[in-house]
Amino acid sequence: ITSSPPQHINLENILEYYIEVEDNNSFNPLNRTKEKHIKTSILKGPKGMIVSNQKLLWKPEAQDIGPHKVTIIAEDGIDKAEQEFTLYVNDTPSIITADSISVKLGDTLRHVLTAKDSNKKNNLTYSIKSNLEGLTLDASSGEIIWVPKKEDLGAHVIEANVSDGFDSMKAGKKIQILVYDFPKFINSPPKEAYVDIEYKYNIEAEDAYGGIVKNKDVFVSLVNTTFVDLFFDSAKQQLFTTPVNEDIGTQTIELKLEDKEGRYINKIFEINVLMSPCETVDTLYINQNQTMQKETVNKIEDKEIKKKKKEKKKKEKKKKEKKKKEKKKKEKKERENEKETPPSQTGPEEEEGIKTRGFKIPGSRYNKTEE
């Protein structure tokens, strides 16, 4: 037997080994006839292995994994030749990792490839086919490490394979890597609101790809609020309220922001509600350029307030001057009355505990002006 036998076969393959025999005898030694007279057969081998037309055939099963001793024989009726060899049935390892993994933009992807191999003692080696920049693989452990960038947003496909050292025609496994990010609010509502003044928040948001079209790229819904009365316009994605006294203090608005791929975030905003200032009807709002504007109707101007204060001081001054004049006039009249009063006789200045000094007591005999 001059042919070389196979050393191994993969479990999913079929063994076909053609047995080549060299025989210098052209004639059958038994009948001297020129004919094909070499006979081949199997002397020892696993169950199901046969020889047909000088070809060794066998399809291994799962229970056949491992080594098998095989002996084949070739004979011409007088002499024979044997060939012994060991055939190893190998279970080709396969990647059993999930066919889809994901990583958030800004995070590091760390994923370990896993494989199935019934040959427990085999050392496995991993490999991948990928065009992703920066993606690395540890061939021994099967760990994939990658830090995606902004331009990597979206789905990517790599092909992972594993080998146990034996040749295999088995295709690798395709794995999808999805790089994603959550939508985000571009602006925030005004942090302060005032009682009896209309409060308005025009919501601006974008998805991971920069899409800002309302109700197409981004979708906003009102989850909860502590305001007594708040209106949400889902079509325009705007919030309106006119705070009342019950709202004074810190109030909250919880919004849900979702993109067209179903990824969403919930965010709570805090608003400090204060007493109304000197305005009657004000509107606070954020426009698309994220600038704060303030429009005032029927506002009491500062100069008017100053004018009123000035007028009040003027009136108080006039009032004081008037009182001062009246006092002087009264004092003058009293002095005139004193001059007109005739001098009286000297008498006691006190009677029954009453002391007089410059005053006239009607009906008293002690009316006297004390100098």
Coordinates of N, CA and C in Angstrom, one line a residue, residues 137-336:
L137 N -8.4 42.7 18.9 CA -8.9 41.4 19.4 C -7.7 40.6 20.0
D138 N -7.9 40.0 21.2 CA -7.0 39.1 21.8 C -7.2 37.7 21.2
A139 N -6.3 37.2 20.4 CA -6.5 35.9 19.7 C -6.7 34.8 20.7
S140 N -6.1 34.9 21.9 CA -6.2 33.8 22.8 C -7.4 33.8 23.6
S141 N -7.8 35.0 24.2 CA -9.0 35.0 25.0 C -10.3 35.3 24.2
G142 N -10.1 35.9 23.0 CA -11.3 36.2 22.2 C -11.9 37.5 22.6
E143 N -11.2 38.4 23.4 CA -11.8 39.6 23.9 C -11.6 40.7 22.8
I144 N -12.8 41.4 22.5 CA -12.8 42.5 21.5 C -12.9 43.8 22.3
I145 N -12.0 44.7 22.0 CA -12.0 46.1 22.6 C -12.1 47.1 21.5
W146 N -13.0 48.1 21.8 CA -13.2 49.1 20.8 C -13.8 50.4 21.4
V147 N -13.3 51.5 21.1 CA -13.9 52.8 21.5 C -14.4 53.5 20.3
P148 N -15.7 53.5 20.1 CA -16.3 54.1 18.9 C -16.2 55.6 18.9
K149 N -16.2 56.3 17.7 CA -16.2 57.7 17.6 C -17.6 58.2 17.1
K150 N -17.8 59.5 17.0 CA -19.0 60.1 16.6 C -19.4 59.5 15.2
E151 N -18.4 59.4 14.3 CA -18.6 59.0 12.9 C -19.0 57.5 12.8
D152 N -18.8 56.8 14.0 CA -19.1 55.3 14.0 C -20.6 55.0 14.3
L153 N -21.4 56.1 14.6 CA -22.8 55.9 14.9 C -23.5 55.0 13.9
G154 N -24.2 54.0 14.3 CA -24.9 53.2 13.4 C -24.5 51.7 13.5
A155 N -24.9 50.9 12.5 CA -24.6 49.4 12.6 C -23.4 49.1 11.7
H156 N -22.6 48.2 12.3 CA -21.4 47.7 11.6 C -21.4 46.1 11.7
V157 N -20.8 45.5 10.7 CA -20.8 44.0 10.7 C -19.3 43.5 10.6
I158 N -19.0 42.6 11.6 CA -17.7 42.0 11.5 C -17.9 40.5 11.4
E159 N -16.8 39.8 11.0 CA -16.9 38.3 10.9 C -15.9 37.7 11.9
A160 N -16.4 36.9 12.8 CA -15.5 36.3 13.8 C -15.4 34.8 13.5
N161 N -14.2 34.3 13.8 CA -13.9 32.9 13.5 C -13.0 32.3 14.6
V162 N -13.0 31.0 14.7 CA -12.2 30.3 15.8 C -11.6 29.1 15.2
S163 N -10.4 28.7 15.6 CA -9.7 27.6 15.1 C -9.1 26.8 16.2
D164 N -9.1 25.4 16.0 CA -8.5 24.6 17.0 C -7.2 24.0 16.5
G165 N -6.7 24.5 15.3 CA -5.4 24.1 14.8 C -5.6 23.2 13.6
F166 N -6.8 22.6 13.4 CA -7.1 21.8 12.3 C -7.7 22.6 11.1
D167 N -7.5 22.1 9.9 CA -8.1 22.8 8.8 C -9.6 22.7 8.8
S168 N -10.2 23.8 8.5 CA -11.7 23.8 8.5 C -12.2 24.7 7.4
M169 N -13.2 24.3 6.7 CA -13.8 25.1 5.7 C -15.1 25.8 6.2
K170 N -15.3 25.7 7.5 CA -16.4 26.3 8.1 C -16.4 27.8 8.1
A171 N -17.5 28.4 7.7 CA -17.5 29.9 7.6 C -17.6 30.5 9.0
G172 N -17.0 31.8 9.1 CA -17.1 32.5 10.3 C -18.5 33.0 10.6
K173 N -18.7 33.5 11.8 CA -20.0 34.1 12.2 C -20.0 35.6 12.0
K174 N -21.1 36.1 11.4 CA -21.2 37.5 11.3 C -21.9 38.1 12.5
I175 N -21.3 39.1 13.0 CA -21.8 39.8 14.3 C -22.0 41.3 14.0
Q176 N -23.2 41.8 14.3 CA -23.5 43.2 14.1 C -23.1 44.0 15.4
I177 N -22.4 45.1 15.2 CA -22.1 46.0 16.3 C -22.8 47.3 16.1
L178 N -23.7 47.6 17.0 CA -24.5 48.8 16.9 C -23.9 49.9 17.9
V179 N -23.6 51.0 17.3 CA -23.1 52.2 18.1 C -24.3 53.2 18.2
Y180 N -24.7 53.5 19.4 CA -25.9 54.3 19.6 C -25.6 55.4 20.6
D181 N -26.5 56.4 20.6 CA -26.5 57.4 21.6 C -28.0 57.8 21.9
F182 N -28.2 58.4 23.0 CA -29.6 58.9 23.4 C -29.8 60.3 22.8
P183 N -31.1 60.6 22.6 CA -31.4 62.0 22.2 C -31.2 62.9 23.4
K184 N -31.1 64.2 23.1 CA -30.8 65.1 24.2 C -31.5 66.5 24.0
F185 N -31.8 67.2 25.1 CA -32.4 68.5 25.0 C -31.3 69.5 24.7
I186 N -31.6 70.4 23.7 CA -30.7 71.4 23.3 C -30.8 72.6 24.3
N187 N -32.0 72.9 24.7 CA -32.2 74.0 25.6 C -32.9 73.6 26.9
S188 N -33.0 74.5 27.8 CA -33.7 74.2 29.1 C -34.7 75.3 29.3
P189 N -35.7 75.0 30.1 CA -36.8 76.0 30.4 C -36.2 77.1 31.3
P190 N -36.8 78.3 31.3 CA -36.3 79.4 32.2 C -36.4 78.9 33.6
K191 N -35.4 79.2 34.4 CA -35.4 78.7 35.8 C -36.3 79.5 36.8
E192 N -36.8 80.6 36.3 CA -37.7 81.4 37.2 C -39.0 81.7 36.5
A193 N -40.1 81.7 37.3 CA -41.4 82.0 36.8 C -42.1 82.9 37.8
Y194 N -43.1 83.7 37.4 CA -43.7 84.7 38.3 C -45.2 84.5 38.3
V195 N -45.8 84.7 39.4 CA -47.2 84.6 39.6 C -47.9 85.6 38.7
D196 N -49.0 85.1 38.0 CA -49.8 86.0 37.1 C -49.1 86.4 35.8
I197 N -47.9 85.8 35.6 CA -47.1 86.2 34.4 C -47.0 84.9 33.5
E198 N -47.4 85.0 32.3 CA -47.4 83.8 31.4 C -46.0 83.2 31.3
Y199 N -45.8 81.9 31.4 CA -44.5 81.2 31.3 C -44.6 80.3 30.1
K200 N -43.6 80.4 29.3 CA -43.6 79.6 28.0 C -42.2 79.0 27.8
Y201 N -42.2 77.7 27.4 CA -40.9 77.0 27.1 C -41.1 76.3 25.7
N202 N -40.3 76.8 24.7 CA -40.3 76.2 23.4 C -39.2 75.2 23.4
I203 N -39.5 73.9 23.4 CA -38.6 72.8 23.6 C -37.8 72.6 22.3
E204 N -36.4 72.5 22.4 CA -35.5 72.2 21.3 C -34.7 70.9 21.7
A205 N -34.7 69.9 20.8 CA -34.0 68.7 21.1 C -33.4 68.1 19.8
E206 N -32.5 67.1 19.9 CA -31.9 66.5 18.8 C -31.6 65.0 19.1
D207 N -31.6 64.2 18.0 CA -31.3 62.8 18.2 C -29.8 62.6 18.0
A208 N -29.3 61.3 18.1 CA -27.9 61.1 18.1 C -27.2 61.5 16.8
Y209 N -28.0 61.6 15.7 CA -27.4 61.9 14.4 C -27.6 63.4 14.1
G210 N -28.1 64.2 15.1 CA -28.2 65.6 14.9 C -29.6 66.0 14.3
G211 N -30.5 65.1 14.2 CA -31.8 65.4 13.7 C -32.7 66.2 14.7
I212 N -33.3 67.3 14.2 CA -34.0 68.2 15.1 C -35.5 68.3 14.7
V213 N -35.9 67.6 13.7 CA -37.3 67.8 13.2 C -38.3 67.3 14.3
K214 N -39.2 68.1 14.8 CA -40.1 67.7 15.8 C -41.1 66.7 15.3
N215 N -41.4 65.7 16.1 CA -42.3 64.6 15.8 C -41.9 63.8 14.5
K216 N -40.6 63.9 14.2 CA -40.0 63.1 13.1 C -38.7 62.5 13.6
D217 N -37.8 63.3 14.0 CA -36.5 62.9 14.6 C -36.6 62.8 16.1
V218 N -37.3 63.7 16.7 CA -37.5 63.7 18.2 C -38.9 63.8 18.6
F219 N -39.3 63.2 19.6 CA -40.7 63.2 20.1 C -40.7 63.5 21.6
V220 N -41.4 64.5 22.0 CA -41.5 64.9 23.4 C -42.9 64.7 24.0
S221 N -42.9 64.2 25.2 CA -44.2 64.0 25.9 C -44.0 64.5 27.4
L222 N -45.1 65.0 28.0 CA -45.1 65.4 29.4 C -45.4 64.2 30.2
V223 N -44.5 63.9 31.2 CA -44.7 62.8 32.1 C -45.4 63.2 33.3
N224 N -44.9 64.3 33.9 CA -45.5 64.8 35.2 C -45.1 66.2 35.5
T225 N -45.9 66.9 36.3 CA -45.6 68.3 36.7 C -46.3 68.6 38.0
T226 N -45.7 69.5 38.8 CA -46.3 69.9 40.1 C -47.0 71.2 40.0
F227 N -47.0 71.8 38.8 CA -47.7 73.1 38.6 C -49.2 72.8 38.7
V228 N -50.0 73.8 39.2 CA -51.4 73.6 39.4 C -52.1 73.5 38.0
D229 N -51.6 74.3 37.0 CA -52.2 74.2 35.7 C -51.1 74.5 34.7
L230 N -50.8 73.4 33.9 CA -49.8 73.5 32.8 C -50.3 72.9 31.6
F231 N -50.1 73.5 30.4 CA -50.6 73.0 29.1 C -49.4 72.6 28.3
F232 N -49.5 71.5 27.6 CA -48.4 71.0 26.7 C -48.9 70.8 25.3
D233 N -48.3 71.5 24.4 CA -48.7 71.4 22.9 C -47.8 70.4 22.3
S234 N -48.2 69.2 22.1 CA -47.3 68.2 21.5 C -46.9 68.4 20.1
A235 N -47.8 69.1 19.3 CA -47.5 69.3 17.9 C -46.3 70.3 17.8
K236 N -46.4 71.4 18.6 CA -45.3 72.4 18.6 C -44.2 72.2 19.6
Q237 N -44.5 71.2 20.5 CA -43.6 70.9 21.6 C -43.3 72.1 22.4
Q238 N -44.3 72.7 22.9 CA -44.2 73.9 23.8 C -45.0 73.7 25.1
L239 N -44.5 74.3 26.1 CA -45.2 74.3 27.4 C -45.7 75.7 27.8
F240 N -46.9 75.8 28.3 CA -47.5 77.1 28.8 C -48.0 76.9 30.2
T241 N -47.9 78.0 30.9 CA -48.6 78.0 32.2 C -48.6 79.5 32.7
T242 N -49.6 79.8 33.5 CA -49.6 81.1 34.2 C -49.6 80.8 35.7
P243 N -48.5 80.8 36.4 CA -48.5 80.4 37.8 C -49.5 81.2 38.7
V244 N -50.0 80.5 39.7 CA -50.9 81.1 40.7 C -50.1 81.1 42.0
N245 N -50.8 81.7 43.0 CA -50.1 81.8 44.3 C -49.7 80.4 44.9
E246 N -50.6 79.4 44.6 CA -50.3 78.1 45.1 C -49.0 77.5 44.5
D247 N -48.5 78.1 43.4 CA -47.3 77.6 42.7 C -46.0 78.2 43.3
I248 N -46.1 79.1 44.2 CA -44.9 79.8 44.7 C -44.0 78.8 45.4
G249 N -42.8 78.8 45.0 CA -41.8 77.9 45.5 C -41.2 77.1 44.3
T250 N -40.6 75.9 44.6 CA -40.0 75.1 43.6 C -41.0 74.1 43.0
Q251 N -41.2 74.2 41.7 CA -42.1 73.3 41.0 C -41.2 72.5 39.9
T252 N -41.7 71.4 39.5 CA -41.0 70.5 38.6 C -41.8 70.1 37.4
I253 N -41.1 69.9 36.3 CA -41.7 69.4 35.0 C -40.8 68.3 34.6
E254 N -41.5 67.1 34.4 CA -40.7 65.9 33.9 C -41.2 65.6 32.5
L255 N -40.2 65.6 31.6 CA -40.4 65.4 30.2 C -39.7 64.1 29.7
K256 N -40.3 63.4 28.7 CA -39.8 62.2 28.1 C -39.4 62.6 26.7
L257 N -38.1 62.4 26.3 CA -37.6 62.6 25.0 C -37.2 61.3 24.3
E258 N -37.8 61.1 23.1 CA -37.6 59.8 22.4 C -37.2 60.0 21.0
D259 N -36.4 59.2 20.4 CA -36.0 59.3 19.0 C -36.8 58.2 18.2
K260 N -36.6 58.3 16.9 CA -37.4 57.4 16.0 C -37.0 55.9 16.1
E261 N -35.9 55.6 16.8 CA -35.4 54.3 17.0 C -35.9 53.7 18.4
G262 N -36.6 54.5 19.1 CA -37.2 54.1 20.4 C -36.3 54.3 21.6
R263 N -35.2 54.9 21.4 CA -34.3 55.2 22.6 C -34.8 56.5 23.2
Y264 N -34.9 56.6 24.5 CA -35.5 57.7 25.2 C -34.8 58.0 26.5
I265 N -35.0 59.3 27.0 CA -34.5 59.7 28.3 C -35.7 60.4 29.0
N266 N -35.7 60.4 30.3 CA -36.6 61.2 31.1 C -35.8 62.2 31.8
K267 N -36.2 63.5 31.8 CA -35.5 64.5 32.5 C -36.4 65.4 33.3
I268 N -36.0 65.8 34.5 CA -36.8 66.6 35.4 C -36.2 68.0 35.5
F269 N -37.0 69.0 35.2 CA -36.5 70.4 35.3 C -37.2 71.1 36.5
E270 N -36.4 71.9 37.3 CA -36.9 72.6 38.4 C -37.1 74.1 38.1
I271 N -38.2 74.6 38.4 CA -38.6 76.0 38.2 C -38.9 76.7 39.5
N272 N -38.3 77.8 39.8 CA -38.5 78.6 41.0 C -39.6 79.6 40.7
V273 N -40.8 79.5 41.3 CA -41.9 80.4 41.1 C -41.8 81.5 42.2
L274 N -41.8 82.8 41.8 CA -41.7 83.9 42.7 C -43.0 84.8 42.6
M275 N -43.1 85.7 43.6 CA -44.2 86.6 43.5 C -44.1 87.5 42.3
S276 N -45.2 88.0 41.8 CA -45.2 88.9 40.6 C -44.5 90.2 40.9
P277 N -43.6 90.7 40.0 CA -43.0 92.0 40.2 C -44.0 93.1 39.9
C278 N -43.6 94.3 39.5 CA -44.5 95.4 39.3 C -45.2 95.4 37.9
E279 N -45.0 94.4 37.1 CA -45.7 94.3 35.9 C -47.0 93.6 36.0
T280 N -47.9 93.9 35.1 CA -49.2 93.3 35.1 C -49.3 92.1 34.2
V281 N -48.9 92.2 33.0 CA -48.9 91.1 32.1 C -47.6 90.9 31.4
D282 N -46.9 89.9 31.7 CA -45.6 89.7 31.1 C -45.5 88.3 30.5
T283 N -44.7 88.1 29.5 CA -44.5 86.9 28.9 C -43.0 86.5 28.8
L284 N -42.6 85.4 29.4 CA -41.2 84.9 29.4 C -41.2 83.7 28.4
Y285 N -40.2 83.8 27.5 CA -40.1 82.6 26.6 C -38.7 82.5 26.1
I286 N -38.4 81.3 25.6 CA -37.1 81.0 25.0 C -37.3 80.8 23.5
N287 N -36.7 81.5 22.6 CA -36.9 81.3 21.2 C -35.9 80.3 20.7
Q288 N -35.9 80.1 19.4 CA -35.0 79.0 18.8 C -33.5 79.3 18.9
N289 N -33.2 80.6 19.1 CA -31.8 81.0 19.3 C -31.4 80.9 20.7
Q290 N -32.3 80.4 21.6 CA -32.0 80.2 23.0 C -31.7 81.5 23.7
T291 N -32.4 82.6 23.3 CA -32.2 83.9 24.0 C -33.4 84.2 24.8
M292 N -33.2 84.8 25.9 CA -34.3 85.2 26.8 C -34.8 86.6 26.4
Q293 N -36.1 86.8 26.2 CA -36.7 88.0 25.9 C -37.8 88.3 26.9
K294 N -38.1 89.6 27.1 CA -39.1 90.0 28.0 C -39.9 91.2 27.4
E295 N -41.2 90.9 27.3 CA -42.1 92.0 26.8 C -43.1 92.4 27.9
T296 N -43.2 93.7 28.1 CA -44.0 94.2 29.2 C -45.1 95.1 28.6
V297 N -46.3 94.8 29.2 CA -47.5 95.6 28.8 C -48.0 96.3 30.1
N298 N -48.4 97.6 29.9 CA -48.9 98.4 31.1 C -47.9 98.5 32.2
K299 N -46.7 98.6 31.9 CA -45.7 98.6 32.9 C -45.6 100.0 33.6
I300 N -45.5 100.0 34.9 CA -45.3 101.2 35.7 C -43.9 101.7 35.6
E301 N -43.6 102.7 34.9 CA -42.3 103.2 34.6 C -41.6 103.7 35.9
D302 N -40.3 103.5 36.0 CA -39.6 103.9 37.2 C -39.7 105.4 37.4
K303 N -39.7 106.2 36.3 CA -39.7 107.7 36.5 C -41.0 108.1 37.1
E304 N -42.1 107.4 36.8 CA -43.4 107.7 37.4 C -43.4 107.5 38.9
I305 N -42.8 106.4 39.3 CA -42.7 106.1 40.7 C -41.9 107.2 41.4
K306 N -40.8 107.6 40.8 CA -39.9 108.6 41.4 C -40.7 110.0 41.4
K307 N -41.5 110.2 40.4 CA -42.3 111.4 40.4 C -43.3 111.5 41.5
K308 N -44.0 110.3 41.8 CA -45.0 110.3 42.9 C -44.3 110.5 44.2
K309 N -43.1 109.9 44.4 CA -42.4 110.0 45.6 C -42.0 111.5 45.8
K310 N -41.6 112.2 44.7 CA -41.2 113.6 44.8 C -42.4 114.4 45.2
E311 N -43.6 114.2 44.6 CA -44.8 114.9 44.9 C -45.2 114.7 46.4
K312 N -45.0 113.5 46.8 CA -45.4 113.2 48.2 C -44.5 114.0 49.2
K313 N -43.2 114.0 48.9 CA -42.3 114.8 49.8 C -42.6 116.3 49.7
K314 N -43.0 116.8 48.6 CA -43.4 118.2 48.4 C -44.6 118.5 49.2
K315 N -45.6 117.6 49.2 CA -46.8 117.8 50.0 C -46.5 117.8 51.5
E316 N -45.7 116.9 51.9 CA -45.3 116.8 53.3 C -44.6 118.1 53.8
K317 N -43.7 118.6 52.9 CA -43.0 119.8 53.2 C -44.0 121.0 53.4
K318 N -44.9 121.1 52.4 CA -45.9 122.2 52.5 C -46.7 122.1 53.8
K319 N -47.1 120.9 54.2 CA -47.9 120.7 55.4 C -47.1 121.1 56.6
K320 N -45.8 120.8 56.6 CA -45.0 121.2 57.8 C -44.8 122.8 57.8
E321 N -44.7 123.4 56.7 CA -44.6 124.8 56.6 C -45.8 125.5 57.1
K322 N -47.0 124.9 56.7 CA -48.3 125.5 57.1 C -48.5 125.4 58.6
K323 N -48.1 124.2 59.2 CA -48.2 124.1 60.6 C -47.3 125.1 61.4
K324 N -46.1 125.3 60.8 CA -45.1 126.2 61.4 C -45.7 127.6 61.4
K325 N -46.3 128.0 60.3 CA -46.9 129.4 60.2 C -48.1 129.5 61.1
E326 N -48.9 128.5 61.2 CA -50.0 128.6 62.2 C -49.5 128.7 63.6
K327 N -48.5 128.0 63.9 CA -47.9 128.1 65.3 C -47.4 129.5 65.6
K328 N -46.7 130.1 64.6 CA -46.2 131.4 64.8 C -47.3 132.4 65.0
K329 N -48.3 132.3 64.2 CA -49.5 133.1 64.2 C -50.2 133.1 65.6
K330 N -50.3 131.9 66.1 CA -50.9 131.7 67.4 C -50.1 132.3 68.5
E331 N -48.8 132.1 68.4 CA -47.9 132.7 69.5 C -48.0 134.2 69.4
K332 N -48.0 134.8 68.2 CA -48.1 136.2 68.1 C -49.4 136.8 68.7
K333 N -50.5 136.1 68.5 CA -51.8 136.5 69.0 C -51.8 136.4 70.6
E334 N -51.1 135.4 71.1 CA -51.0 135.3 72.6 C -50.3 136.4 73.2
R335 N -49.2 136.8 72.5 CA -48.4 137.9 73.0 C -49.2 139.2 73.0
E336 N -50.0 139.4 71.9 CA -50.8 140.6 71.8 C -51.9 140.6 73.0

